[in-house]
Short mmCIF file of C-alpha atoms in Angstrom, two decimals:
data_model
loop_
_atom_site.label_atom_id
_atom_site.label_comp_id
_atom_site.label_asym_id
_atom_site.label_seq_id
_atom_site.Cartn_x
_atom_site.Cartn_y
_atom_site.Cartn_z
CA ALA A 13 7.90 -0.92 -32.79
CA GLY A 14 7.13 1.53 -30.07
CA TYR A 15 8.89 4.58 -28.86
CA LEU A 16 11.08 5.60 -25.70
CA GLU A 17 11.70 9.01 -24.98
CA LEU A 18 15.03 10.19 -24.10
CA GLY A 19 15.88 13.68 -25.53
CA LYS A 20 14.93 13.83 -29.09
CA TYR A 21 15.96 10.56 -30.23
CA ASN A 22 13.53 7.66 -31.21
CA TYR A 23 14.55 4.36 -29.56
CA LEU A 24 12.69 1.84 -31.57
CA ILE A 25 12.01 -1.58 -29.86
CA PRO A 26 9.84 -4.29 -31.11
CA ARG A 27 7.34 -5.17 -28.71
CA ASP A 28 7.75 -8.69 -28.30
CA ALA A 29 11.68 -8.46 -28.50
CA GLU A 30 14.04 -9.93 -25.85
CA ASP A 31 17.11 -9.10 -27.23
CA PHE A 32 17.30 -5.97 -29.80
CA SER A 33 19.92 -3.17 -31.02
CA LEU A 34 19.13 0.29 -30.91
CA LYS A 35 18.68 2.53 -33.84
CA VAL A 36 19.42 6.13 -33.04
CA CYS A 37 18.61 9.23 -35.05
CA ALA A 38 18.35 12.73 -34.80
CA ALA A 39 14.39 14.00 -34.47
CA ASP A 40 13.35 16.92 -36.84
CA PHE A 41 9.62 17.04 -35.37
CA ALA A 42 7.32 15.84 -32.65
CA VAL A 43 4.13 14.04 -32.55
CA THR A 44 2.36 15.01 -29.51
CA TYR A 45 -0.41 12.69 -28.41
CA GLN A 46 -2.98 14.25 -26.07
CA TYR A 47 -6.02 12.82 -23.88
CA LYS A 48 -8.10 16.17 -22.69
CA GLU A 49 -5.19 18.09 -20.74
CA GLU A 50 -2.91 15.06 -20.27
CA LYS A 51 -0.12 15.09 -22.43
CA LEU A 52 0.22 11.29 -23.08
CA LEU A 53 3.54 11.18 -25.28
CA ASP A 54 5.65 13.22 -27.28
CA ALA A 55 7.27 11.03 -30.30
CA TYR A 56 10.24 12.44 -32.03
CA LEU A 57 10.44 11.95 -35.71
CA LYS A 58 12.54 12.47 -38.78
CA LYS A 59 11.44 14.47 -41.78
CA GLY A 60 9.11 12.30 -43.79
CA ASP A 61 8.15 9.86 -41.03
CA LYS A 62 5.09 8.66 -40.00
CA ALA A 63 3.21 8.80 -36.88
CA TYR A 64 2.18 5.46 -35.00
CA ASP A 65 -1.28 4.78 -33.97
CA LYS A 66 -0.63 4.59 -30.32
CA ASN A 67 -3.11 2.93 -28.22
CA PHE A 68 -2.32 4.08 -24.55
CA ALA A 69 -3.88 2.82 -21.31
CA ILE A 70 -6.35 5.22 -19.86
CA ARG A 71 -8.38 4.22 -16.68
CA GLY A 72 -11.91 3.59 -17.74
CA GLU A 73 -11.68 4.86 -21.14
CA LYS A 74 -11.10 3.20 -24.55
CA ILE A 75 -9.23 5.23 -27.37
CA VAL A 76 -11.44 4.86 -30.38
CA GLY A 77 -9.53 7.42 -32.63
CA TRP A 78 -7.32 10.24 -33.13
CA PHE A 79 -7.84 13.75 -34.30
CA THR A 80 -6.09 16.48 -35.10
CA ASP A 81 -8.30 19.18 -33.31
CA GLU A 82 -9.57 19.42 -29.64
CA ALA A 83 -13.03 19.29 -31.01
CA LEU A 84 -12.72 15.85 -32.57
CA GLN A 85 -13.81 16.64 -35.76
CA ASN A 86 -11.12 15.92 -37.97
CA PRO A 87 -9.79 12.48 -37.89
CA PHE A 88 -6.05 11.72 -38.29
CA ASP A 89 -4.85 9.53 -41.37
CA PHE A 90 -1.89 7.35 -40.28
CA ASN A 91 -0.69 7.06 -43.58
CA THR A 92 0.12 10.71 -43.53
CA VAL A 93 3.71 12.00 -43.98
CA ILE A 94 5.10 14.35 -41.11
CA ASN A 95 6.63 17.36 -42.25
CA GLU A 96 5.95 19.26 -38.81
CA SER A 97 5.40 18.89 -35.38
CA ILE A 98 1.94 18.31 -34.71
CA THR A 99 -0.68 17.35 -31.69
CA LEU A 100 -3.25 14.49 -32.12
CA TYR A 101 -5.94 14.35 -29.81
CA ALA A 102 -7.61 11.12 -28.33
CA LYS A 103 -11.38 10.53 -28.51
CA THR A 104 -12.60 7.95 -26.17
CA GLU A 105 -15.45 5.84 -24.83
CA LYS A 106 -16.27 4.66 -21.71
CA SER A 107 -15.17 1.40 -20.69
CA LEU A 108 -15.49 -1.01 -17.47
CA VAL A 109 -12.19 -0.85 -15.58
CA VAL A 110 -11.18 -3.65 -12.88
CA SER A 111 -8.62 -1.75 -10.48
CA PHE A 112 -6.23 -4.10 -8.70
CA THR A 113 -5.15 -2.74 -5.21
CA ASP A 114 -4.62 -3.93 -1.34
CA ALA A 115 -6.38 -3.06 1.86
CA GLU A 116 -3.61 -0.30 2.26
CA GLY A 117 -4.63 0.95 -1.35
CA THR A 118 -1.83 0.30 -2.95
CA ASP A 119 -1.93 0.58 -6.96
CA TYR A 120 -1.30 -2.37 -8.46
CA GLY A 121 -2.82 -1.40 -11.89
CA PHE A 122 -5.67 -1.52 -13.93
CA GLU A 123 -7.57 -3.33 -17.00
CA ASN A 124 -9.93 -1.87 -19.18
CA VAL A 125 -12.75 -4.68 -19.77
CA GLU A 126 -15.46 -4.90 -22.20
CA ALA A 127 -18.92 -5.51 -20.79
CA ASN A 128 -19.11 -9.15 -20.30
CA GLY A 129 -15.54 -9.56 -20.78
CA THR A 130 -12.92 -11.44 -18.36
CA VAL A 131 -10.06 -9.79 -16.91
CA SER A 132 -6.41 -11.12 -17.05
CA ARG A 133 -4.76 -12.39 -13.84
CA PRO A 134 -2.16 -9.93 -13.10
CA SER A 135 1.04 -11.01 -11.93
CA ASP A 136 1.55 -12.03 -8.50
CA PRO A 137 2.72 -8.47 -6.43
CA LYS A 138 5.51 -8.88 -3.70
CA LYS A 139 5.54 -6.98 -0.27
CA ASP A 140 8.82 -7.17 2.14
CA GLY A 141 8.61 -10.06 4.74
CA MET A 142 5.18 -11.49 3.19
CA THR A 143 3.73 -13.78 1.10
CA PHE A 144 1.07 -13.11 -1.79
CA VAL A 145 -1.73 -15.51 -1.00
CA ASP A 146 -4.36 -14.71 -3.61
CA TRP A 147 -6.91 -12.17 -5.31
CA TYR A 148 -10.03 -11.54 -3.48
CA SER A 149 -13.26 -9.42 -4.15
CA ASP A 150 -12.99 -7.87 -0.47
CA THR A 151 -10.47 -6.58 1.85
CA GLU A 152 -10.73 -9.50 4.52
CA GLY A 153 -9.73 -12.48 1.98
CA LYS A 154 -13.28 -14.09 2.51
CA ASN A 155 -14.03 -14.15 -1.26
CA VAL A 156 -11.47 -15.39 -3.71
CA PHE A 157 -12.01 -13.42 -7.10
CA ASP A 158 -13.11 -15.54 -10.04
CA PHE A 159 -11.05 -14.42 -13.05
CA THR A 160 -13.61 -16.57 -15.34
CA ALA A 161 -16.39 -14.53 -14.47
CA PRO A 162 -17.79 -11.87 -16.53
CA ILE A 163 -17.28 -8.07 -15.68
CA THR A 164 -20.67 -6.34 -15.58
CA GLN A 165 -19.74 -3.13 -13.63
CA ASP A 166 -16.44 -1.75 -12.70
CA THR A 167 -14.75 -3.87 -9.97
CA THR A 168 -12.18 -3.84 -7.33
CA VAL A 169 -9.92 -6.68 -6.73
CA TYR A 170 -7.67 -7.05 -3.45
CA ALA A 171 -4.48 -8.64 -2.99
CA LEU A 172 -4.18 -10.46 0.28
CA PHE A 173 -0.79 -10.94 1.73
CA GLY A 174 0.54 -13.04 4.57
CA TYR A 175 3.20 -12.34 6.98
CA ASN A 176 5.86 -14.89 6.66
CA VAL A 177 6.13 -17.32 9.55
CA THR A 178 9.71 -19.08 8.90
CA PHE A 179 10.59 -22.36 10.58
CA ARG A 180 14.21 -23.49 10.79
CA VAL A 181 15.83 -26.44 12.51
CA LEU A 182 19.26 -25.88 14.41
CA GLY A 183 21.89 -27.71 12.71
CA PHE A 184 20.42 -27.52 9.20
CA ASP A 185 22.15 -24.89 7.22
CA ASP A 186 20.81 -25.40 3.61
CA ALA A 187 17.98 -22.30 2.83
CA ALA A 188 15.95 -25.21 1.59
CA GLN A 189 16.06 -27.11 4.86
CA ALA A 190 13.59 -24.34 6.46
CA ALA A 191 9.61 -23.73 5.57
CA VAL A 192 7.49 -20.24 5.23
CA VAL A 193 4.00 -20.54 6.35
CA PRO A 194 1.98 -17.22 5.37
CA VAL A 195 -0.35 -16.03 8.26
CA VAL A 196 -2.90 -12.93 7.20
CA GLY A 197 -2.24 -9.97 9.92
CA GLY A 198 -3.95 -10.58 13.01
CA GLY A 199 -4.52 -14.25 12.23
CA TYR A 200 -3.77 -17.34 14.08
CA LEU A 201 -0.98 -19.92 13.67
CA LYS A 202 -2.00 -23.41 15.18
CA GLU A 203 0.26 -25.86 16.17
CA GLU A 204 -1.16 -28.46 13.46
CA ASN A 205 -0.21 -25.91 10.87
CA ILE A 206 3.47 -26.28 11.65
CA PRO A 207 5.15 -27.80 8.49
CA THR A 208 6.51 -31.31 9.00
CA PHE A 209 10.08 -32.15 9.96
CA GLY A 210 10.51 -34.04 6.63
CA LYS A 211 9.44 -30.87 4.57
CA ILE A 212 12.19 -28.69 6.46
CA THR A 213 15.21 -30.99 6.52
CA GLY A 214 14.55 -32.97 3.32
CA TYR A 215 14.77 -36.04 5.14
CA PRO A 216 10.85 -37.74 5.97
CA ASP A 217 12.36 -41.02 6.75
CA PHE A 218 13.23 -39.77 9.93
CA THR A 219 10.17 -41.21 12.18
CA THR A 220 11.89 -41.19 15.76
CA ILE A 221 12.40 -37.40 15.91
CA LYS A 222 10.68 -34.38 17.10
CA LEU A 223 10.64 -30.65 17.36
CA GLY A 224 10.51 -28.20 19.96
CA TRP A 225 9.76 -24.73 18.63
CA TYR A 226 11.44 -21.49 20.42
CA THR A 227 11.00 -17.89 19.50
CA ASP A 228 14.73 -17.38 18.85
CA ALA A 229 18.22 -19.21 18.89
CA THR A 230 18.59 -19.01 22.39
CA MET A 231 16.19 -21.42 23.03
CA LYS A 232 14.80 -19.76 26.46
CA THR A 233 11.11 -19.15 25.29
CA PRO A 234 8.83 -21.76 23.86
CA VAL A 235 6.25 -21.13 21.41
CA GLU A 236 3.16 -21.00 23.44
CA PHE A 237 0.49 -22.05 20.97
CA GLY A 238 -2.19 -22.88 22.98
CA GLY A 239 -5.68 -23.83 21.80
CA ASP A 240 -6.28 -20.94 19.38
CA GLY A 241 -2.89 -20.73 18.05
CA VAL A 242 -0.33 -17.68 18.02
CA GLN A 243 -1.39 -14.55 16.86
CA ILE A 244 0.83 -13.10 13.88
CA ASN A 245 1.29 -9.29 13.48
CA LYS A 246 4.59 -9.43 11.66
CA PRO A 247 6.98 -11.70 10.11
CA VAL A 248 8.29 -13.93 12.34
CA THR A 249 11.09 -16.73 12.89
CA TYR A 250 10.80 -20.10 14.89
CA VAL A 251 13.83 -21.87 15.59
CA ALA A 252 13.86 -25.76 16.63
CA ALA A 253 15.85 -28.26 18.42
CA VAL A 254 15.78 -31.96 17.66
CA LEU A 255 14.43 -33.78 20.11
CA ASP A 256 14.48 -37.57 20.47
CA ASN A 257 10.95 -39.03 20.38
CA ASP A 258 11.87 -42.27 22.32
#
């Protein structure tokens, strides 16, 4: 169970719970968890309760014990019954840290890792108008990060996103009958990268049909792919008219 602080009440919630009920009780004392000058948590307890051995995520630091004094000389016994407010001080050891970010410096979290250990793959991050591509060891997206490789030093892993290039065929209203191709900002979309008609419309058996792609639904300006393709620097939508291929 863990604490969620709201005023001076304890909300005891099992860590693995999907459905739960809340037990609310007035608190008598506070246990303050402290790391150097940073207060990590005030946990409020009833008289006679015991404190929890908390493990907080501290970047580059692993908590190895809790003490009742700032000098870290007196270890705290978590079997102790609490009858007054106390402050517990964290003792830590250096740990390797893997930081998750992107080229803009967005903080996607971190994980402390033992030397030669591996890091867990985090959930895919999201950005409006963009599609997450993968995690890379560089900002340019040249080297995909290997989550099975041992960590031997502090490491930064970068999320790479592509702008959403949406292809939609006029006359097909189903949202599933459109396709999105992510293109990394400044990259080029070539004509051979356009999704097939069947992927967009759901009718792959149509073989006598071709599509003419335009920059908007007015059908006035065709997309000029050229030899190098179209450079993409923002989310765009291209629309197509169905043309007779015969």
